[in-house]
Amino acid sequence: MEVTASMVKELRETTGAGMMDCKKALVETNGNMEDAIKYLREKGIAKAAKKMDRIASEGIIASYIHSGRIGVIVEINSETDFVAKNADFQEFGKDIAMQVAAANPLYIRIEDVPVDAIEKEKEILRNQALNEGKPAQIVDKMVEGRIAKYYKEVCLLEQPFIKDPDKTVGQLLKEKIAFIGENLSIRRFSRFEVGEGLEKKQENFAEEVAKQLQG
């Protein structure tokens, strides 16, 4: 059964889940609205999405230092101080700090990427496609596909989670919201790397962090 925009809209209004989550649920359930609602509830996505509008002003500062060469601090927010003291929440904070160390994101979410940065990247990708000899009529589609890949590289919530690449950090966040029962938010982060910005021998510390975690 074809999944239409109106079906996605109806499911989103019913559950409060995101558009992409709603579309996936409808595809997985062959367009059956009741089954799609059940699918989202079972995944905890609908429950988590409703909580994501609530104010989260408590939380923790988590940190991770890799071999004295890369250091990361992140602010992870929760609704209550009680949850901030929860071991699972604190482990989540450490995982996010490790993610930032390994994957070196520039932004938290797609909405944080400056418009001029996106336009500059699109122009580079468009020129690359044209230089590859791609037909002009399909260049724009190629650029959109490559921009999606760009977001996965620079936006924390779009990146594959280092401990489980089958899910994104954004999906992990929703799972934690559903499991803990409060809105959680990754508010900000800072990443430091020894010698960053200085002329030095090429060393890929981020790759080293990722390999250590996967091992």
mmCIF file of C-alpha atoms in Angstrom, residues 12-194:
data_model
loop_
_atom_site.group_PDB
_atom_site.id
_atom_site.type_symbol
_atom_site.label_atom_id
_atom_site.label_comp_id
_atom_site.label_asym_id
_atom_site.label_seq_id
_atom_site.Cartn_x
_atom_site.Cartn_y
_atom_site.Cartn_z
ATOM 1 C CA ARG A 12 2.189 12.294 13.509
ATOM 2 C CA GLU A 13 -0.771 14.212 14.965
ATOM 3 C CA THR A 14 -1.959 11.069 16.770
ATOM 4 C CA THR A 15 1.368 10.043 18.269
ATOM 5 C CA GLY A 16 3.534 13.170 18.328
ATOM 6 C CA ALA A 17 6.388 11.210 16.707
ATOM 7 C CA GLY A 18 8.630 12.689 14.003
ATOM 8 C CA MET A 19 7.742 12.581 10.323
ATOM 9 C CA MET A 20 10.484 10.119 9.369
ATOM 10 C CA ASP A 21 9.558 7.821 12.266
ATOM 11 C CA CYS A 22 5.888 7.958 11.213
ATOM 12 C CA LYS A 23 6.710 7.221 7.591
ATOM 13 C CA LYS A 24 8.880 4.256 8.586
ATOM 14 C CA ALA A 25 6.131 2.907 10.868
ATOM 15 C CA LEU A 26 3.573 3.093 8.031
ATOM 16 C CA VAL A 27 5.932 1.420 5.582
ATOM 17 C CA GLU A 28 6.689 -1.349 8.086
ATOM 18 C CA THR A 29 2.965 -1.947 8.719
ATOM 19 C CA ASN A 30 1.850 -1.653 5.062
ATOM 20 C CA GLY A 31 -0.105 1.533 5.733
ATOM 21 C CA ASN A 32 -2.220 0.136 8.588
ATOM 22 C CA MET A 33 -2.760 3.109 10.937
ATOM 23 C CA GLU A 34 -3.523 1.066 14.062
ATOM 24 C CA ASP A 35 -0.539 -1.197 13.527
ATOM 25 C CA ALA A 36 1.656 1.838 12.882
ATOM 26 C CA ILE A 37 0.583 3.423 16.183
ATOM 27 C CA LYS A 38 1.334 0.151 17.949
ATOM 28 C CA TYR A 39 4.708 -0.038 16.188
ATOM 29 C CA LEU A 40 5.673 3.436 17.402
ATOM 30 C CA ARG A 41 4.503 2.777 20.940
ATOM 31 C CA GLU A 42 6.422 -0.473 21.102
ATOM 32 C CA LYS A 43 9.535 1.323 19.927
ATOM 33 C CA GLY A 44 8.999 4.000 22.550
ATOM 34 C CA ILE A 45 9.272 6.701 19.900
ATOM 35 C CA ALA A 46 5.786 8.151 20.398
ATOM 36 C CA LYS A 47 6.261 8.283 24.146
ATOM 37 C CA ALA A 48 9.668 9.887 23.826
ATOM 38 C CA ALA A 49 8.537 12.481 21.282
ATOM 39 C CA LYS A 50 5.815 13.809 23.601
ATOM 40 C CA LYS A 51 8.379 14.293 26.361
ATOM 41 C CA MET A 52 10.804 16.170 24.093
ATOM 42 C CA ASP A 53 8.778 19.411 24.409
ATOM 43 C CA ARG A 54 9.150 19.470 28.187
ATOM 44 C CA ILE A 55 11.752 21.704 29.823
ATOM 45 C CA ALA A 56 14.960 19.964 30.847
ATOM 46 C CA SER A 57 17.124 22.278 32.958
ATOM 47 C CA GLU A 58 18.790 19.847 35.370
ATOM 48 C CA GLY A 59 21.472 17.381 34.334
ATOM 49 C CA ILE A 60 25.192 16.752 34.359
ATOM 50 C CA ILE A 61 28.493 17.761 32.820
ATOM 51 C CA ALA A 62 30.070 14.553 31.497
ATOM 52 C CA SER A 63 33.637 14.205 30.270
ATOM 53 C CA TYR A 64 35.959 11.837 28.479
ATOM 54 C CA ILE A 65 39.719 11.991 27.998
ATOM 55 C CA HIS A 66 41.452 9.676 25.548
ATOM 56 C CA SER A 67 45.135 8.922 26.203
ATOM 57 C CA GLY A 68 45.693 12.479 27.357
ATOM 58 C CA ARG A 69 45.367 13.623 23.720
ATOM 59 C CA ILE A 70 41.644 14.281 23.221
ATOM 60 C CA GLY A 71 39.342 15.765 25.849
ATOM 61 C CA VAL A 72 35.582 16.293 25.646
ATOM 62 C CA ILE A 73 33.050 17.849 27.987
ATOM 63 C CA VAL A 74 29.309 17.737 27.304
ATOM 64 C CA GLU A 75 26.236 19.102 29.025
ATOM 65 C CA ILE A 76 23.361 16.608 29.116
ATOM 66 C CA ASN A 77 20.070 17.905 30.540
ATOM 67 C CA SER A 78 17.231 16.131 32.317
ATOM 68 C CA GLU A 79 13.987 17.363 33.847
ATOM 69 C CA THR A 80 14.893 16.505 37.435
ATOM 70 C CA ASP A 81 17.957 16.282 39.636
ATOM 71 C CA PHE A 82 16.816 12.784 40.596
ATOM 72 C CA VAL A 83 17.330 11.530 37.048
ATOM 73 C CA ALA A 84 20.615 13.438 36.806
ATOM 74 C CA LYS A 85 21.917 11.127 39.549
ATOM 75 C CA ASN A 86 20.686 8.010 37.745
ATOM 76 C CA ALA A 87 23.531 5.659 36.738
ATOM 77 C CA ASP A 88 22.017 4.954 33.319
ATOM 78 C CA PHE A 89 21.728 8.675 32.607
ATOM 79 C CA GLN A 90 25.324 9.250 33.675
ATOM 80 C CA GLU A 91 26.483 6.387 31.452
ATOM 81 C CA PHE A 92 24.607 8.012 28.583
ATOM 82 C CA GLY A 93 26.524 11.228 29.229
ATOM 83 C CA LYS A 94 29.832 9.392 29.080
ATOM 84 C CA ASP A 95 28.793 7.647 25.842
ATOM 85 C CA ILE A 96 27.998 11.009 24.249
ATOM 86 C CA ALA A 97 31.374 12.402 25.343
ATOM 87 C CA MET A 98 33.071 9.359 23.758
ATOM 88 C CA GLN A 99 31.016 9.876 20.602
ATOM 89 C CA VAL A 100 32.206 13.470 20.310
ATOM 90 C CA ALA A 101 35.813 12.369 20.879
ATOM 91 C CA ALA A 102 35.621 9.659 18.202
ATOM 92 C CA ALA A 103 33.409 11.266 15.541
ATOM 93 C CA ASN A 104 34.287 14.960 16.026
ATOM 94 C CA PRO A 105 30.866 16.489 15.166
ATOM 95 C CA LEU A 106 30.641 20.240 14.585
ATOM 96 C CA TYR A 107 26.981 20.693 15.537
ATOM 97 C CA ILE A 108 24.369 18.904 17.636
ATOM 98 C CA ARG A 109 21.464 18.871 15.175
ATOM 99 C CA ILE A 110 20.791 19.720 11.530
ATOM 100 C CA GLU A 111 18.998 22.918 12.561
ATOM 101 C CA ASP A 112 22.229 24.164 14.124
ATOM 102 C CA VAL A 113 24.152 24.157 10.822
ATOM 103 C CA PRO A 114 24.408 27.767 9.542
ATOM 104 C CA VAL A 115 22.598 28.376 6.254
ATOM 105 C CA ASP A 116 25.740 29.820 4.658
ATOM 106 C CA ALA A 117 27.704 26.681 5.614
ATOM 107 C CA ILE A 118 25.057 24.490 3.939
ATOM 108 C CA GLU A 119 25.023 26.620 0.792
ATOM 109 C CA LYS A 120 28.818 26.572 0.622
ATOM 110 C CA GLU A 121 28.852 22.784 0.980
ATOM 111 C CA LYS A 122 26.153 22.411 -1.695
ATOM 112 C CA GLU A 123 28.178 24.539 -4.091
ATOM 113 C CA ILE A 124 31.267 22.396 -3.524
ATOM 114 C CA LEU A 125 29.272 19.188 -4.018
ATOM 115 C CA ARG A 126 27.559 20.579 -7.132
ATOM 116 C CA ASN A 127 30.915 21.440 -8.698
ATOM 117 C CA GLN A 128 32.292 18.019 -7.781
ATOM 118 C CA ALA A 129 29.367 16.301 -9.490
ATOM 119 C CA LEU A 130 29.713 18.430 -12.612
ATOM 120 C CA ASN A 131 33.456 17.800 -12.713
ATOM 121 C CA GLU A 132 32.711 14.065 -12.528
ATOM 122 C CA GLY A 133 30.786 14.502 -15.765
ATOM 123 C CA LYS A 134 27.361 13.872 -14.242
ATOM 124 C CA PRO A 135 24.371 15.102 -16.316
ATOM 125 C CA ALA A 136 23.163 18.517 -15.146
ATOM 126 C CA GLN A 137 19.588 17.254 -14.702
ATOM 127 C CA ILE A 138 20.580 14.789 -11.983
ATOM 128 C CA VAL A 139 23.192 16.931 -10.241
ATOM 129 C CA ASP A 140 20.702 18.489 -7.805
ATOM 130 C CA LYS A 141 19.477 15.051 -6.700
ATOM 131 C CA MET A 142 23.065 13.941 -6.202
ATOM 132 C CA VAL A 143 23.783 17.068 -4.156
ATOM 133 C CA GLU A 144 20.803 16.385 -1.862
ATOM 134 C CA GLY A 145 22.038 12.835 -1.300
ATOM 135 C CA ARG A 146 25.530 14.021 -0.519
ATOM 136 C CA ILE A 147 24.229 16.740 1.807
ATOM 137 C CA ALA A 148 22.439 14.018 3.783
ATOM 138 C CA LYS A 149 25.802 12.269 4.103
ATOM 139 C CA TYR A 150 27.382 15.579 5.141
ATOM 140 C CA TYR A 151 24.844 15.916 7.956
ATOM 141 C CA LYS A 152 25.763 12.437 9.199
ATOM 142 C CA GLU A 153 29.379 13.563 9.400
ATOM 143 C CA VAL A 154 28.964 16.940 11.123
ATOM 144 C CA CYS A 155 25.726 16.666 13.187
ATOM 145 C CA LEU A 156 25.957 14.670 16.402
ATOM 146 C CA LEU A 157 22.347 13.428 16.392
ATOM 147 C CA GLU A 158 22.667 12.205 12.787
ATOM 148 C CA GLN A 159 25.875 10.239 13.356
ATOM 149 C CA PRO A 160 25.904 6.438 13.744
ATOM 150 C CA PHE A 161 26.375 5.645 17.431
ATOM 151 C CA ILE A 162 29.943 4.401 17.968
ATOM 152 C CA LYS A 163 28.848 1.480 20.159
ATOM 153 C CA ASP A 164 26.009 0.430 17.831
ATOM 154 C CA PRO A 165 26.334 1.836 14.280
ATOM 155 C CA ASP A 166 22.900 0.430 13.348
ATOM 156 C CA LYS A 167 21.304 3.330 15.229
ATOM 157 C CA THR A 168 21.975 7.062 15.211
ATOM 158 C CA VAL A 169 22.755 9.142 18.284
ATOM 159 C CA GLY A 170 19.326 10.735 17.802
ATOM 160 C CA GLN A 171 17.649 7.320 17.993
ATOM 161 C CA LEU A 172 19.695 6.481 21.080
ATOM 162 C CA LEU A 173 18.510 9.715 22.700
ATOM 163 C CA LYS A 174 14.858 8.838 22.035
ATOM 164 C CA GLU A 175 15.380 5.363 23.484
ATOM 165 C CA LYS A 176 16.870 6.864 26.651
ATOM 166 C CA ILE A 177 13.948 9.307 26.965
ATOM 167 C CA ALA A 178 11.468 6.423 26.695
ATOM 168 C CA PHE A 179 13.450 4.249 29.119
ATOM 169 C CA ILE A 180 14.136 6.910 31.765
ATOM 170 C CA GLY A 181 10.725 8.575 31.431
ATOM 171 C CA GLU A 182 11.879 12.189 31.248
ATOM 172 C CA ASN A 183 12.894 14.572 28.505
ATOM 173 C CA LEU A 184 16.652 14.530 27.984
ATOM 174 C CA SER A 185 18.656 16.952 25.903
ATOM 175 C CA ILE A 186 22.223 17.201 24.644
ATOM 176 C CA ARG A 187 22.730 20.926 25.078
ATOM 177 C CA ARG A 188 26.349 21.633 24.172
ATOM 178 C CA PHE A 189 29.827 20.187 23.950
ATOM 179 C CA SER A 190 33.463 21.205 23.631
ATOM 180 C CA ARG A 191 36.214 19.047 22.168
ATOM 181 C CA PHE A 192 39.941 19.622 22.606
ATOM 182 C CA GLU A 193 42.745 17.851 20.799
ATOM 183 C CA VAL A 194 46.431 18.292 21.623
#
